[in-house]
Short mmCIF file of C-alpha atoms in Angstrom, two decimals:
data_model
loop_
_atom_site.label_atom_id
_atom_site.label_comp_id
_atom_site.label_asym_id
_atom_site.label_seq_id
_atom_site.Cartn_x
_atom_site.Cartn_y
_atom_site.Cartn_z
CA UNK A 1 -26.78 86.15 -4.89
CA UNK A 2 -30.37 86.57 -6.16
CA UNK A 3 -33.12 84.30 -4.90
CA UNK A 4 -33.46 82.77 -8.39
CA UNK A 5 -29.78 81.87 -8.52
CA UNK A 6 -29.94 80.44 -5.00
CA UNK A 7 -32.89 78.21 -5.88
CA UNK A 8 -31.08 77.03 -9.02
CA UNK A 9 -27.95 76.19 -7.02
CA UNK A 10 -30.05 74.25 -4.47
CA UNK A 11 -31.76 72.34 -7.28
CA UNK A 12 -28.40 71.39 -8.80
CA UNK A 13 -27.10 70.26 -5.40
CA UNK A 14 -30.17 68.05 -4.91
CA UNK A 15 -29.71 66.47 -8.33
CA UNK A 16 -26.01 65.81 -7.67
CA UNK A 17 -26.89 64.30 -4.31
CA UNK A 18 -29.53 62.01 -5.87
CA UNK A 19 -27.09 60.97 -8.59
CA UNK A 20 -24.40 60.24 -5.99
CA UNK A 21 -26.80 58.18 -3.87
CA UNK A 22 -27.98 56.26 -6.97
CA UNK A 23 -24.39 55.41 -7.94
CA UNK A 24 -23.60 54.41 -4.37
CA UNK A 25 -26.61 52.10 -4.23
CA UNK A 26 -25.62 50.61 -7.57
CA UNK A 27 -22.08 49.91 -6.31
CA UNK A 28 -23.43 48.36 -3.10
CA UNK A 29 -25.72 46.08 -5.11
CA UNK A 30 -22.86 45.04 -7.39
CA UNK A 31 -20.60 44.30 -4.40
CA UNK A 32 -23.33 42.27 -2.69
CA UNK A 33 -23.88 40.23 -5.87
CA UNK A 34 -20.16 39.62 -6.28
CA UNK A 35 -19.79 38.56 -2.64
CA UNK A 36 -22.73 36.14 -2.92
CA UNK A 37 -21.24 34.64 -6.09
CA UNK A 38 -17.89 34.23 -4.37
CA UNK A 39 -19.49 32.43 -1.43
CA UNK A 40 -21.21 30.06 -3.84
CA UNK A 41 -18.36 29.67 -6.29
CA UNK A 42 -15.58 29.11 -3.76
CA UNK A 43 -16.94 25.78 -2.46
CA UNK A 44 -17.62 24.68 -6.02
CA UNK A 45 -14.07 25.55 -7.05
CA UNK A 46 -12.71 23.87 -3.91
CA UNK A 47 -14.73 20.72 -4.59
CA UNK A 48 -13.50 20.75 -8.17
CA UNK A 49 -9.88 21.03 -7.04
CA UNK A 50 -10.34 18.23 -4.49
CA UNK A 51 -12.02 16.01 -7.07
CA UNK A 52 -9.26 16.72 -9.53
CA UNK A 53 -6.59 15.92 -6.93
CA UNK A 54 -8.46 12.77 -5.93
CA UNK A 55 -8.72 11.77 -9.55
CA UNK A 56 -4.99 12.34 -9.93
CA UNK A 57 -4.29 10.24 -6.83
CA UNK A 58 -6.60 7.50 -8.08
CA UNK A 59 -4.82 7.55 -11.41
CA UNK A 60 -1.47 7.32 -9.65
CA UNK A 61 -2.70 4.45 -7.50
CA UNK A 62 -4.11 2.64 -10.51
CA UNK A 63 -0.86 3.20 -12.33
CA UNK A 64 1.15 1.89 -9.40
CA UNK A 65 -0.99 -1.24 -9.24
CA UNK A 66 -0.40 -1.97 -12.88
CA UNK A 67 3.28 -1.00 -12.75
CA UNK A 68 4.39 -4.44 -11.54
CA UNK A 69 3.57 -7.22 -14.00
CA UNK A 70 4.43 -10.90 -14.15
CA UNK A 71 6.53 -12.09 -17.11
CA UNK A 72 5.47 -15.38 -18.61
CA UNK A 73 7.79 -18.24 -17.67
CA UNK A 74 7.61 -22.01 -17.87
CA UNK A 75 6.49 -23.98 -14.83
CA UNK A 76 9.55 -25.72 -13.34
CA UNK A 77 9.48 -29.49 -13.02
CA UNK A 78 8.46 -30.58 -9.50
CA UNK A 79 11.32 -31.59 -7.23
CA UNK A 80 11.54 -33.78 -4.17
CA UNK A 81 11.57 -33.21 -0.44
CA UNK A 82 14.88 -32.02 0.92
CA UNK A 83 16.98 -34.31 3.06
CA UNK A 84 18.65 -31.64 5.17
CA UNK A 85 19.16 -31.38 8.91
CA UNK A 86 18.19 -28.29 10.88
CA UNK A 87 21.18 -25.92 10.76
CA UNK A 88 23.01 -24.75 13.87
CA UNK A 89 22.28 -21.20 14.95
CA UNK A 90 24.85 -19.15 13.04
CA UNK A 91 23.20 -15.75 12.53
CA UNK A 92 24.74 -12.88 14.49
CA UNK A 93 22.16 -11.30 16.83
CA UNK A 94 23.99 -7.97 16.62
CA UNK A 95 23.38 -7.70 12.85
CA UNK A 96 20.32 -6.89 10.75
CA UNK A 97 19.29 -9.27 7.97
CA UNK A 98 17.28 -8.58 4.82
CA UNK A 99 16.37 -10.91 1.95
CA UNK A 100 16.25 -9.52 -1.59
CA UNK A 101 13.85 -11.77 -3.50
CA UNK A 102 13.82 -11.72 -7.31
CA UNK A 103 10.87 -13.26 -9.21
CA UNK A 104 9.29 -13.07 -12.65
CA UNK A 105 6.71 -10.72 -11.09
CA UNK A 106 9.38 -8.32 -9.89
CA UNK A 107 11.59 -7.94 -6.85
CA UNK A 108 10.81 -7.33 -3.20
CA UNK A 109 12.73 -7.10 0.06
CA UNK A 110 11.96 -8.87 3.33
CA UNK A 111 13.40 -7.37 6.50
CA UNK A 112 13.91 -10.47 8.63
CA UNK A 113 12.89 -10.46 12.29
CA UNK A 114 15.74 -12.28 14.01
CA UNK A 115 14.79 -10.82 17.41
CA UNK A 116 11.38 -12.51 17.51
CA UNK A 117 12.22 -15.58 15.44
CA UNK A 118 15.94 -16.47 15.61
CA UNK A 119 15.52 -20.16 14.68
CA UNK A 120 13.14 -19.34 11.79
CA UNK A 121 15.36 -16.57 10.40
CA UNK A 122 18.50 -18.69 10.84
CA UNK A 123 16.94 -21.53 8.81
CA UNK A 124 15.72 -19.20 6.07
CA UNK A 125 19.08 -17.45 5.80
CA UNK A 126 20.92 -20.79 5.63
CA UNK A 127 18.59 -22.21 2.97
CA UNK A 128 18.73 -19.03 0.88
CA UNK A 129 22.52 -18.94 0.98
CA UNK A 130 22.61 -22.56 -0.19
CA UNK A 131 20.42 -21.67 -3.19
CA UNK A 132 17.58 -23.86 -1.88
CA UNK A 133 14.87 -21.44 -3.01
CA UNK A 134 16.28 -20.68 -6.47
CA UNK A 135 13.86 -21.95 -9.13
CA UNK A 136 11.05 -22.78 -6.68
CA UNK A 137 7.53 -21.44 -7.20
CA UNK A 138 4.85 -19.55 -5.37
CA UNK A 139 2.49 -22.47 -5.72
CA UNK A 140 -0.44 -20.92 -3.87
CA UNK A 141 -2.19 -17.61 -4.52
CA UNK A 142 -5.29 -17.13 -2.41
CA UNK A 143 -6.58 -13.75 -3.55
CA UNK A 144 -6.49 -10.99 -0.92
CA UNK A 145 -5.25 -13.52 1.62
CA UNK A 146 -1.75 -14.94 1.02
CA UNK A 147 0.79 -15.85 -1.63
CA UNK A 148 2.81 -18.91 -0.59
CA UNK A 149 6.01 -20.51 -1.85
CA UNK A 150 9.23 -22.25 -0.88
CA UNK A 151 8.13 -25.84 -1.49
CA UNK A 152 10.63 -27.98 -3.47
CA UNK A 153 7.76 -30.25 -4.61
CA UNK A 154 5.65 -27.30 -5.77
CA UNK A 155 2.36 -28.67 -4.43
CA UNK A 156 2.30 -27.49 -0.81
CA UNK A 157 3.47 -30.78 0.72
CA UNK A 158 7.25 -30.43 0.59
CA UNK A 159 9.94 -29.11 2.87
CA UNK A 160 13.67 -29.11 3.60
CA UNK A 161 13.72 -32.38 5.55
CA UNK A 162 13.44 -30.87 9.04
CA UNK A 163 10.97 -28.86 11.09
CA UNK A 164 11.36 -25.87 13.38
CA UNK A 165 9.96 -24.74 16.73
CA UNK A 166 7.12 -22.23 16.62
CA UNK A 167 8.09 -18.54 16.91
CA UNK A 168 4.83 -16.58 16.48
CA UNK A 169 4.74 -12.76 16.42
CA UNK A 170 3.96 -10.74 19.53
CA UNK A 171 1.51 -8.42 17.77
CA UNK A 172 -0.06 -10.43 14.95
CA UNK A 173 0.07 -9.98 11.19
CA UNK A 174 -0.56 -7.18 8.69
CA UNK A 175 -0.40 -6.72 4.92
CA UNK A 176 3.20 -7.48 3.97
CA UNK A 177 3.88 -9.76 6.93
CA UNK A 178 5.94 -12.83 6.00
CA UNK A 179 5.33 -15.97 8.04
CA UNK A 180 5.93 -19.71 7.84
CA UNK A 181 3.33 -22.17 6.59
CA UNK A 182 2.71 -25.24 8.73
CA UNK A 183 0.47 -28.27 9.12
CA UNK A 184 0.21 -27.95 12.88
CA UNK A 185 2.36 -26.96 15.86
CA UNK A 186 6.10 -27.38 15.37
CA UNK A 187 5.90 -28.31 11.68
CA UNK A 188 7.18 -25.26 9.79
CA UNK A 189 10.08 -25.83 7.39
CA UNK A 190 10.90 -23.97 4.19
CA UNK A 191 7.46 -22.84 3.01
CA UNK A 192 6.62 -19.20 3.72
CA UNK A 193 3.68 -16.98 2.87
CA UNK A 194 3.18 -13.24 2.42
CA UNK A 195 -0.05 -11.62 3.61
CA UNK A 196 -1.51 -9.77 0.62
CA UNK A 197 -4.19 -7.61 2.28
CA UNK A 198 -5.36 -6.23 5.63
CA UNK A 199 -8.41 -8.52 5.42
CA UNK A 200 -6.08 -11.47 4.89
CA UNK A 201 -4.18 -10.52 8.03
CA UNK A 202 -7.41 -10.50 10.03
CA UNK A 203 -8.35 -13.90 8.62
CA UNK A 204 -5.19 -15.42 10.08
CA UNK A 205 -6.81 -14.98 13.47
CA UNK A 206 -5.24 -14.80 16.90
CA UNK A 207 -4.15 -14.37 19.49
CA UNK A 208 -2.82 -16.97 19.91
CA UNK A 209 -0.96 -16.59 16.62
CA UNK A 210 -0.37 -19.88 14.84
CA UNK A 211 2.36 -19.09 12.31
CA UNK A 212 6.01 -18.32 13.00
CA UNK A 213 6.96 -14.84 11.89
CA UNK A 214 9.81 -14.45 9.40
CA UNK A 215 9.74 -10.71 8.74
CA UNK A 216 7.98 -8.05 6.70
CA UNK A 217 8.05 -6.84 3.10
CA UNK A 218 9.64 -3.41 3.38
CA UNK A 219 10.15 -2.74 -0.32
CA UNK A 220 8.40 -3.94 -3.48
CA UNK A 221 4.88 -4.47 -2.13
CA UNK A 222 3.63 -3.85 -5.72
CA UNK A 223 5.26 -7.16 -6.65
CA UNK A 224 3.04 -8.87 -4.08
CA UNK A 225 0.02 -7.02 -5.50
CA UNK A 226 0.92 -8.33 -8.98
CA UNK A 227 1.14 -11.89 -7.64
CA UNK A 228 -2.20 -11.45 -5.90
CA UNK A 229 -3.81 -10.65 -9.26
CA UNK A 230 -2.81 -14.09 -10.57
CA UNK A 231 -5.21 -15.89 -8.24
CA UNK A 232 -6.99 -18.74 -10.01
CA UNK A 233 -10.48 -18.06 -11.29
CA UNK A 234 -11.37 -21.74 -11.49
CA UNK A 235 -14.57 -22.93 -9.85
CA UNK A 236 -12.65 -25.41 -7.70
CA UNK A 237 -11.68 -23.25 -4.72
CA UNK A 238 -9.31 -25.98 -3.52
CA UNK A 239 -7.08 -25.31 -6.51
CA UNK A 240 -5.18 -22.20 -5.45
CA UNK A 241 -2.36 -22.48 -7.94
CA UNK A 242 -1.82 -19.19 -9.83
CA UNK A 243 -3.11 -18.66 -13.34
CA UNK A 244 0.49 -18.39 -14.54
CA UNK A 245 3.70 -19.65 -12.90
CA UNK A 246 5.39 -17.43 -10.32
CA UNK A 247 9.01 -18.47 -9.98
CA UNK A 248 11.74 -17.36 -7.54
CA UNK A 249 14.89 -16.54 -9.49
CA UNK A 250 17.04 -15.97 -6.44
CA UNK A 251 17.07 -14.88 -2.80
CA UNK A 252 20.06 -12.85 -1.70
CA UNK A 253 20.74 -12.32 2.02
CA UNK A 254 22.29 -9.02 3.04
CA UNK A 255 23.53 -8.48 6.59
CA UNK A 256 24.47 -5.15 8.08
CA UNK A 257 25.13 -3.39 11.36
CA UNK A 258 21.88 -1.79 12.62
CA UNK A 259 21.76 2.00 12.42
CA UNK A 260 22.39 3.77 15.71
CA UNK A 261 19.18 5.42 16.97
#
């Protein structure tokens, strides 16, 4: 090969090498830019997905809150105090008891706590089976605290004609707890209340716990949320009657053999 041809070949090789290195640098720059964008974009995309999921959850929660509504009904005429005697203990301690409560705000289920409160549960079961609660109202709605009913007079002063011994819970109250109203120790009767928020449970205080436990709402808590929304907006805070009547259509007691663990 002549010297001229050799120099030409060397020149061509240098140009090819420079072109290769330029392309390689260009690819490296493009990869670096893409990687930087990915590092920036990924958190943004992730945040967007999380926000979208949160928005969806919020929408679902809002929808669930508005799912239960209270149908308009007439306020029943006030009744009179009952003239009953405390019933003998007839519930079977080997069985489980639930109360299916139907109202114009929807239905809910109370799992009754016969282990902690046998006298209280026995009285409630007896009264419910006699139809005592049918047509009575939830006369008190204290927003984010309690909804209270079971008074034949409809004003918070009535009862079945007898009182019961106190059977407070061992571990306090929570949202959905169902307990008995009273006017002091040993005075609970037919009136019961449902705790409508965690803050309401804290406001009940304790220990010592002052209200006999009846059970817990284990299904239909949205019905309680709907009742809670009917709290009076009147300036007189002593008037805690709901804005519209809340009426118990029926309470059905269901007993069953507990499931084997």
